[in-house]
Short mmCIF file of C-alpha atoms and ligand atoms in Angstrom, two decimals:
data_model
loop_
_atom_site.label_atom_id
_atom_site.label_comp_id
_atom_site.label_asym_id
_atom_site.label_seq_id
_atom_site.Cartn_x
_atom_site.Cartn_y
_atom_site.Cartn_z
CA MET A 99 -41.04 23.09 40.37
CA LYS A 100 -43.02 19.98 39.58
CA LEU A 101 -41.09 16.77 39.12
CA LYS A 102 -42.42 16.45 35.55
CA THR A 103 -41.06 19.90 34.62
CA VAL A 104 -37.66 19.06 36.10
CA PHE A 105 -37.64 15.85 34.08
CA VAL A 106 -38.49 17.70 30.84
CA ILE A 107 -35.72 20.27 31.47
CA ILE A 108 -33.18 17.52 32.13
CA LEU A 109 -34.26 15.65 29.00
CA CYS A 110 -34.04 18.81 26.84
CA SER A 111 -30.59 19.69 28.14
CA PHE A 112 -29.48 16.11 27.48
CA LEU A 113 -30.69 16.28 23.87
CA ILE A 114 -29.08 19.68 23.28
CA SER A 115 -25.77 18.68 24.84
CA CYS A 116 -25.90 15.42 22.90
CA GLU A 117 -26.29 17.26 19.61
CA SER A 118 -23.25 19.35 20.29
CA LYS A 119 -21.26 16.27 21.22
CA THR A 120 -20.32 15.23 17.73
CA ASN A 121 -16.69 14.22 17.37
CA LYS A 122 -15.05 13.88 13.97
CA ARG A 123 -11.76 12.10 13.46
CA SER A 124 -9.92 11.63 10.15
CA PHE A 125 -6.80 9.61 9.47
CA PHE A 126 -5.13 7.47 6.81
CA ALA A 127 -4.92 3.70 7.19
CA MET A 128 -5.24 0.65 4.93
CA ASN A 129 -4.45 2.82 1.92
CA THR A 130 -7.61 4.81 2.55
CA HIS A 131 -8.69 8.20 3.91
CA ILE A 132 -10.93 7.34 6.83
CA THR A 133 -13.41 9.60 8.64
CA ILE A 134 -15.46 8.73 11.72
CA LYS A 135 -18.20 11.03 12.93
CA SER A 136 -19.87 9.94 16.15
CA THR A 137 -22.32 11.58 18.54
CA CYS A 138 -22.87 11.17 22.29
CA GLY A 139 -21.67 8.45 24.61
CA LYS A 140 -17.91 8.26 25.10
CA ASN A 141 -17.53 9.14 21.43
CA LYS A 142 -14.23 11.00 21.60
CA SER A 143 -12.30 8.20 23.26
CA ALA A 144 -14.11 5.63 21.07
CA ASN A 145 -12.95 7.44 17.92
CA ARG A 146 -9.39 7.51 19.28
CA GLU A 147 -9.56 3.79 20.09
CA ILE A 148 -10.85 3.04 16.57
CA GLU A 149 -7.94 4.88 14.95
CA GLN A 150 -5.49 2.81 17.00
CA LYS A 151 -7.41 -0.40 16.19
CA PHE A 152 -7.15 0.34 12.46
CA TYR A 153 -3.38 0.85 12.68
CA ASN A 154 -3.09 -2.44 14.56
CA LEU A 155 -5.21 -4.29 11.99
CA GLU A 156 -3.13 -2.82 9.17
CA LYS A 157 -0.01 -4.14 10.93
CA LEU A 158 -1.55 -7.62 10.88
CA ILE A 159 -2.92 -7.81 7.33
CA SER A 160 -0.79 -5.57 5.13
CA THR A 161 0.62 -7.59 2.22
CA THR A 162 3.65 -5.32 1.92
CA ALA A 163 4.81 -4.50 5.49
CA PRO A 164 7.46 -7.07 6.42
CA VAL A 165 6.21 -7.10 10.04
CA SER A 166 2.64 -8.19 9.18
CA GLU A 167 1.21 -11.65 9.75
CA VAL A 168 0.03 -11.81 6.14
CA TYR A 169 3.57 -11.02 4.97
CA LEU A 170 4.83 -13.83 7.21
CA ILE A 171 2.22 -16.24 5.78
CA ASN A 172 3.07 -15.23 2.21
CA ASN A 173 6.81 -15.52 2.58
CA ASN A 174 7.01 -18.80 4.48
CA SER A 175 5.54 -22.06 3.33
CA GLY A 176 4.54 -24.35 6.17
CA THR A 177 2.61 -23.65 9.33
CA VAL A 178 2.22 -20.20 10.90
CA LYS A 179 0.44 -19.32 14.16
CA LEU A 180 -2.02 -16.46 13.74
CA SER A 181 -3.65 -13.83 15.93
CA ASP A 182 -7.41 -14.20 16.49
CA GLU A 183 -8.14 -11.42 13.99
CA THR A 184 -6.01 -12.79 11.15
CA PHE A 185 -7.33 -16.30 11.76
CA PHE A 186 -10.91 -15.01 11.63
CA LEU A 187 -10.20 -13.23 8.31
CA ALA A 188 -8.46 -16.29 6.84
CA LYS A 189 -11.37 -18.53 7.79
CA TYR A 190 -13.95 -16.02 6.51
CA ALA A 191 -12.09 -15.66 3.22
CA LEU A 192 -11.54 -19.38 2.64
CA ASP A 193 -15.16 -20.24 3.55
CA GLY A 194 -16.25 -17.46 1.18
CA ALA A 195 -14.14 -18.92 -1.60
CA VAL A 196 -15.86 -22.29 -1.17
CA LYS A 197 -19.32 -20.70 -1.00
CA THR A 198 -18.79 -18.73 -4.24
CA ASN A 199 -16.94 -21.46 -6.16
CA GLY A 200 -13.83 -19.30 -6.23
CA LYS A 201 -15.43 -16.15 -7.66
CA PHE A 202 -14.10 -14.75 -4.40
CA ASN A 203 -10.58 -16.08 -4.02
CA PRO A 204 -8.17 -14.67 -1.41
CA ALA A 205 -5.37 -16.79 -2.93
CA LEU A 206 -5.23 -14.78 -6.17
CA TYR A 207 -2.46 -12.60 -4.77
CA PRO A 208 0.43 -14.08 -6.81
CA VAL A 209 -1.51 -13.16 -9.97
CA ILE A 210 -2.64 -9.73 -8.76
CA ARG A 211 0.95 -8.94 -7.74
CA ALA A 212 2.30 -9.92 -11.16
CA TRP A 213 0.02 -7.31 -12.76
CA GLY A 214 1.66 -4.72 -10.48
CA PHE A 215 -1.36 -3.83 -8.37
CA THR A 216 0.74 -4.08 -5.19
CA THR A 217 3.43 -1.62 -6.26
CA GLU A 218 1.48 0.39 -8.87
CA ASP A 219 4.25 -0.55 -11.29
CA TYR A 220 1.62 -1.93 -13.67
CA LYS A 221 2.28 -4.42 -16.46
CA ILE A 222 0.44 -7.06 -18.48
CA PRO A 223 2.04 -10.45 -17.74
CA SER A 224 2.47 -12.94 -20.58
CA ASP A 225 -0.12 -15.71 -21.03
CA ILE A 226 2.48 -18.26 -19.92
CA GLU A 227 3.27 -16.34 -16.75
CA ILE A 228 -0.45 -16.00 -15.95
CA SER A 229 -1.13 -19.70 -16.41
CA GLN A 230 1.90 -20.63 -14.27
CA LEU A 231 0.75 -18.27 -11.50
CA LEU A 232 -2.82 -19.59 -11.67
CA GLU A 233 -1.42 -22.95 -10.52
CA LEU A 234 -0.69 -21.24 -7.19
CA THR A 235 -4.26 -20.05 -6.55
CA ASP A 236 -6.02 -23.27 -5.53
CA PHE A 237 -7.44 -22.11 -2.18
CA SER A 238 -8.53 -25.66 -1.24
CA LYS A 239 -4.85 -26.49 -0.61
CA ILE A 240 -4.62 -23.98 2.26
CA LYS A 241 -5.34 -25.58 5.63
CA LEU A 242 -6.59 -23.93 8.81
CA ASP A 243 -6.59 -25.46 12.28
CA SER A 244 -9.17 -23.84 14.59
CA GLU A 245 -7.71 -25.51 17.69
CA THR A 246 -4.18 -24.20 17.30
CA LYS A 247 -5.15 -21.06 15.27
CA THR A 248 -2.59 -21.98 12.63
CA ILE A 249 -2.53 -21.82 8.85
CA THR A 250 -0.56 -24.15 6.59
CA MET A 251 0.40 -22.73 3.19
CA PRO A 252 1.77 -24.74 0.27
CA GLU A 253 4.99 -23.38 -1.18
CA LYS A 254 4.72 -20.08 -3.12
CA MET A 255 1.00 -19.66 -2.39
CA MET A 256 -0.08 -16.28 -1.00
CA LEU A 257 -3.12 -14.70 0.62
CA ASP A 258 -4.61 -11.20 0.37
CA PHE A 259 -7.49 -9.84 2.47
CA GLY A 260 -7.76 -6.64 0.39
CA ALA A 261 -11.38 -7.38 -0.50
CA ILE A 262 -12.63 -7.83 3.11
CA GLY A 263 -10.15 -6.06 5.41
CA LYS A 264 -11.86 -2.66 5.41
CA GLY A 265 -15.29 -4.20 6.02
CA PHE A 266 -13.90 -6.14 8.97
CA ALA A 267 -12.23 -2.98 10.32
CA GLY A 268 -15.60 -1.19 10.03
CA ASP A 269 -17.29 -3.92 12.08
CA GLU A 270 -14.60 -3.57 14.75
CA ALA A 271 -15.25 0.19 14.78
CA ILE A 272 -19.00 -0.33 15.28
CA ARG A 273 -18.23 -2.78 18.11
CA ILE A 274 -15.97 -0.20 19.82
CA LEU A 275 -18.62 2.53 19.43
CA LYS A 276 -21.28 0.30 21.00
CA GLU A 277 -18.94 -0.63 23.87
CA ASN A 278 -18.56 3.10 24.53
CA ASN A 279 -22.34 3.65 24.55
CA VAL A 280 -22.25 5.72 21.36
CA PRO A 281 -25.75 5.63 19.82
CA SER A 282 -25.03 7.34 16.50
CA ALA A 283 -22.11 7.34 14.07
CA ILE A 284 -21.08 7.26 10.43
CA LEU A 285 -17.79 5.79 9.20
CA ASP A 286 -16.43 6.56 5.78
CA LEU A 287 -13.70 4.25 4.52
CA GLY A 288 -13.52 5.17 0.85
CA GLY A 289 -16.18 3.08 -0.90
CA ASN A 290 -17.21 1.56 2.43
CA ILE A 291 -19.79 3.39 4.54
CA GLN A 292 -21.04 1.98 7.84
CA VAL A 293 -23.66 3.67 10.02
CA LEU A 294 -24.75 3.19 13.61
CA GLY A 295 -28.23 4.28 14.69
CA LYS A 296 -29.70 7.31 12.94
CA ASN A 297 -28.36 10.82 12.37
CA LEU A 298 -28.97 12.54 15.73
CA GLU A 299 -28.37 15.98 14.21
CA THR A 300 -31.44 15.61 11.97
CA GLY A 301 -33.32 12.89 13.84
CA GLU A 302 -33.61 11.11 10.47
CA PRO A 303 -31.95 8.02 8.97
CA TRP A 304 -28.46 8.58 7.56
CA LYS A 305 -28.28 9.60 3.91
CA VAL A 306 -25.51 7.67 2.21
CA GLY A 307 -24.37 8.57 -1.31
CA ILE A 308 -23.07 6.08 -3.85
CA ARG A 309 -20.49 7.52 -6.18
CA ASN A 310 -21.43 8.16 -9.78
CA PRO A 311 -19.22 5.77 -11.78
CA TYR A 312 -19.87 7.63 -15.06
CA GLU A 313 -18.79 11.14 -14.01
CA ASP A 314 -17.99 13.13 -10.84
CA GLY A 315 -20.58 13.27 -8.08
CA VAL A 316 -23.16 11.03 -6.48
CA ALA A 317 -25.45 8.75 -8.51
CA VAL A 318 -27.70 7.27 -5.86
CA SER A 319 -28.61 8.15 -2.29
CA LEU A 320 -29.87 5.68 0.33
CA LYS A 321 -31.68 6.36 3.61
CA VAL A 322 -30.36 3.84 6.12
CA THR A 323 -29.85 3.04 9.82
CA ASP A 324 -27.56 0.44 11.44
CA CYS A 325 -26.02 -1.04 8.34
CA ALA A 326 -23.13 -1.21 5.91
CA VAL A 327 -23.25 0.24 2.38
CA ILE A 328 -20.21 -1.13 0.57
CA THR A 329 -19.25 -0.39 -3.02
CA SER A 330 -16.64 -1.91 -5.32
CA GLY A 331 -16.02 0.13 -8.43
CA GLY A 332 -13.97 -0.39 -11.55
CA TYR A 333 -13.04 3.31 -11.29
CA GLU A 334 -11.25 2.88 -7.94
CA ARG A 335 -7.92 1.41 -8.98
CA PHE A 336 -7.00 0.64 -12.58
CA PHE A 337 -4.44 1.25 -15.30
CA VAL A 338 -4.66 1.64 -19.05
CA GLY A 339 -2.41 -0.82 -20.86
CA LYS A 340 -0.25 -0.13 -23.91
CA ASP A 341 -3.08 -1.81 -25.83
CA GLY A 342 -5.38 1.06 -24.74
CA LYS A 343 -7.55 -1.24 -22.60
CA LYS A 344 -8.57 -0.50 -19.01
CA TYR A 345 -7.43 -3.05 -16.42
CA ILE A 346 -9.15 -2.87 -13.01
CA HIS A 347 -8.12 -4.18 -9.56
CA ILE A 348 -10.89 -6.80 -9.33
CA PHE A 349 -9.79 -10.14 -10.73
CA ASP A 350 -11.40 -13.12 -12.42
CA GLY A 351 -9.78 -16.20 -10.88
CA GLU A 352 -10.56 -18.33 -13.92
CA THR A 353 -8.62 -16.20 -16.39
CA GLY A 354 -6.08 -14.62 -14.03
CA ARG A 355 -6.99 -11.29 -15.60
CA PRO A 356 -8.85 -8.20 -14.39
CA VAL A 357 -12.61 -8.64 -14.70
CA GLU A 358 -13.94 -7.54 -18.09
CA ASN A 359 -17.72 -7.40 -17.98
CA ASN A 360 -20.29 -4.61 -18.26
CA VAL A 361 -20.40 -3.93 -14.48
CA VAL A 362 -19.12 -0.50 -13.46
CA SER A 363 -20.04 -0.59 -9.78
CA SER A 364 -21.51 -3.03 -7.31
CA THR A 365 -22.98 -1.96 -3.95
CA ILE A 366 -24.12 -4.18 -1.09
CA VAL A 367 -26.43 -3.10 1.72
CA CYS A 368 -26.39 -5.46 4.70
CA GLU A 369 -25.75 -5.61 8.43
CA LYS A 370 -22.05 -6.53 8.59
CA GLY A 371 -19.24 -4.66 6.87
CA ILE A 372 -17.22 -7.79 6.22
CA TYR A 373 -20.15 -9.48 4.46
CA GLY A 374 -20.82 -6.36 2.38
CA ASP A 375 -17.15 -6.05 1.44
CA PHE A 376 -16.90 -9.75 0.55
CA LEU A 377 -20.05 -9.54 -1.59
CA SER A 378 -19.35 -6.22 -3.31
CA THR A 379 -16.18 -7.69 -4.80
CA THR A 380 -17.76 -11.10 -5.47
CA LEU A 381 -20.90 -9.83 -7.21
CA PHE A 382 -18.73 -7.57 -9.36
CA VAL A 383 -16.83 -10.66 -10.52
CA MET A 384 -20.06 -12.67 -11.00
CA GLY A 385 -21.75 -10.10 -13.24
CA LYS A 386 -25.49 -9.46 -13.40
CA GLU A 387 -27.07 -12.88 -13.96
CA LYS A 388 -24.97 -14.84 -11.45
CA ALA A 389 -25.31 -12.00 -8.90
CA ILE A 390 -29.11 -12.19 -9.12
CA GLU A 391 -28.99 -15.97 -8.79
CA PHE A 392 -26.74 -15.66 -5.69
CA TRP A 393 -29.10 -13.07 -4.17
CA LYS A 394 -32.12 -15.30 -4.72
CA GLU A 395 -30.35 -18.20 -3.02
CA ASN A 396 -29.30 -16.13 0.01
CA ARG A 397 -31.57 -13.08 0.43
CA ASP A 398 -29.64 -11.83 3.46
CA PHE A 399 -28.46 -8.64 1.74
CA GLU A 400 -29.63 -6.11 -0.86
CA PHE A 401 -27.64 -4.87 -3.82
CA ILE A 402 -27.38 -2.16 -6.45
CA MET A 403 -25.42 -2.74 -9.64
CA MET A 404 -24.56 -0.20 -12.30
CA PHE A 405 -23.58 -1.16 -15.85
CA ASP A 406 -22.17 0.45 -18.98
CA ASP A 407 -24.63 2.67 -20.85
CA LEU A 408 -26.25 4.14 -17.70
CA ILE A 409 -28.16 1.00 -16.75
CA LEU A 410 -28.89 0.18 -13.10
CA CYS A 411 -30.56 -2.67 -11.27
CA TYR A 412 -31.42 -2.99 -7.57
CA THR A 413 -33.15 -5.47 -5.29
CA ALA A 414 -36.72 -4.80 -4.17
CA GLY A 415 -35.86 -4.42 -0.46
CA LEU A 416 -34.30 -1.01 -1.23
CA LYS A 417 -37.43 0.44 -2.87
CA ASP A 418 -38.33 2.82 -0.01
CA LYS A 419 -34.73 3.76 0.74
CA ILE A 420 -33.36 4.69 -2.68
CA ASP A 421 -33.25 8.05 -4.53
CA PHE A 422 -31.65 8.64 -7.92
CA LEU A 423 -29.50 11.74 -8.34
CA THR A 424 -28.56 11.15 -11.94
CA ASP A 425 -30.54 10.12 -15.04
CA PHE A 426 -30.30 6.46 -15.95
CA ASN A 427 -31.33 5.03 -19.33
CA LYS A 428 -32.93 2.05 -17.61
CA ILE A 429 -33.67 1.09 -13.99
CA GLU A 430 -34.64 -2.48 -13.21
CA ILE A 431 -36.01 -3.75 -9.87
CA ILE A 432 -35.10 -7.33 -9.00
CA GLN A 433 -37.85 -9.18 -7.09
P1 ADP B 501 -11.47 -1.71 -2.50
O1 ADP B 501 -10.78 -2.41 -1.38
O2 ADP B 501 -10.55 -1.04 -3.46
O3 ADP B 501 -12.58 -0.83 -2.04
P2 ADP B 501 -12.67 -4.26 -3.11
O4 ADP B 501 -13.32 -4.42 -1.78
O5 ADP B 501 -13.50 -4.64 -4.26
O6 ADP B 501 -12.17 -2.79 -3.38
O7 ADP B 501 -11.37 -5.14 -3.07
C1 ADP B 501 -10.47 -5.19 -4.14
C2 ADP B 501 -9.24 -5.94 -3.70
O8 ADP B 501 -9.57 -7.31 -3.46
C3 ADP B 501 -8.16 -5.98 -4.74
O9 ADP B 501 -7.30 -4.89 -4.61
C4 ADP B 501 -7.47 -7.30 -4.46
O10 ADP B 501 -6.55 -7.13 -3.40
C5 ADP B 501 -8.58 -8.18 -3.97
N1 ADP B 501 -9.25 -8.98 -5.02
C6 ADP B 501 -9.35 -8.72 -6.36
N2 ADP B 501 -10.07 -9.66 -6.99
C7 ADP B 501 -10.47 -10.56 -6.04
C8 ADP B 501 -11.24 -11.76 -6.06
N3 ADP B 501 -11.77 -12.23 -7.19
N4 ADP B 501 -11.42 -12.39 -4.89
C9 ADP B 501 -10.88 -11.93 -3.73
N5 ADP B 501 -10.16 -10.81 -3.64
C10 ADP B 501 -9.94 -10.11 -4.78
MG1 MG B 502 -14.81 -5.82 -1.17
#
């Protein structure tokens, strides 16, 4: 047999065996059903390692588990020494709060907790209670020391990484997959999707669906490789008050109340999960005009926003990637 023929046979058998080497792992962590599907490389052990990593991260950043570092921060004023991961998240969150003038504010937890979003024992706090709790949300009073990896919290202030934790976990998963020479994977963490490489089963980019916020099903599909597609939706976690109004889990730090604007879902497409997660929540709070302004100032991500009345806008960079699976009344492209 010629050398070339041998090479072709080896290559073919590699491709075939690679295709059959898809490993799927599902588990529950960070209040979310998580699925990882990865192909080739040391995918099976990578998926196992990711599951363990997620449990470990949850142990660090859960607001409710008394063993977590975040619980320790929130229930002790003064200085607390943090792990590298929690310190990274605290720094990312506090820098993000400065960058967005508090539209993103990880110190809103005392307010969010008073509305019952932690325990699902929902209630509408009185105006007085809200304004008293808002006094505890000035993130500029929280100090970090990069040398000693410590955080210093004023009395009664509390942190919550709920808006970025899953994105960070997704980035850790991608890192583990790459370390294990896995060339292709898709992670599904509820509204957070992160993909590595392309879909080796089809040889095409991954097709990622964005949930229809108006009814069941998928509203938009995106063809993507190596990126994060992260959605925050008002339909994810909410309650209907005795006043008949819908109160969602994304908060406006100026009013201390759930956001009430015409946004129904906000999706970010970018490289890093943590950035996408940070921005999906932030742009939701900002609303359309401020979100567009922020995009024009930064231009290191793309976004899709859906509004009441079946209206959608998206940034021009997604033009060749996007397909619509439902009828919209109006679609606007932001240049
Ligand atoms: P999910 O985690 O449900 O997919 P998000 O990424 O949008 O959705 O995060 C929502 C969570 O972020 C809330 O449950 C709350 O813990 C926190 N949060 C709510 N409003 C803000 C805000 N303005 N800034 C920072 N974090 C917020
Ligand atoms: Mg988020």
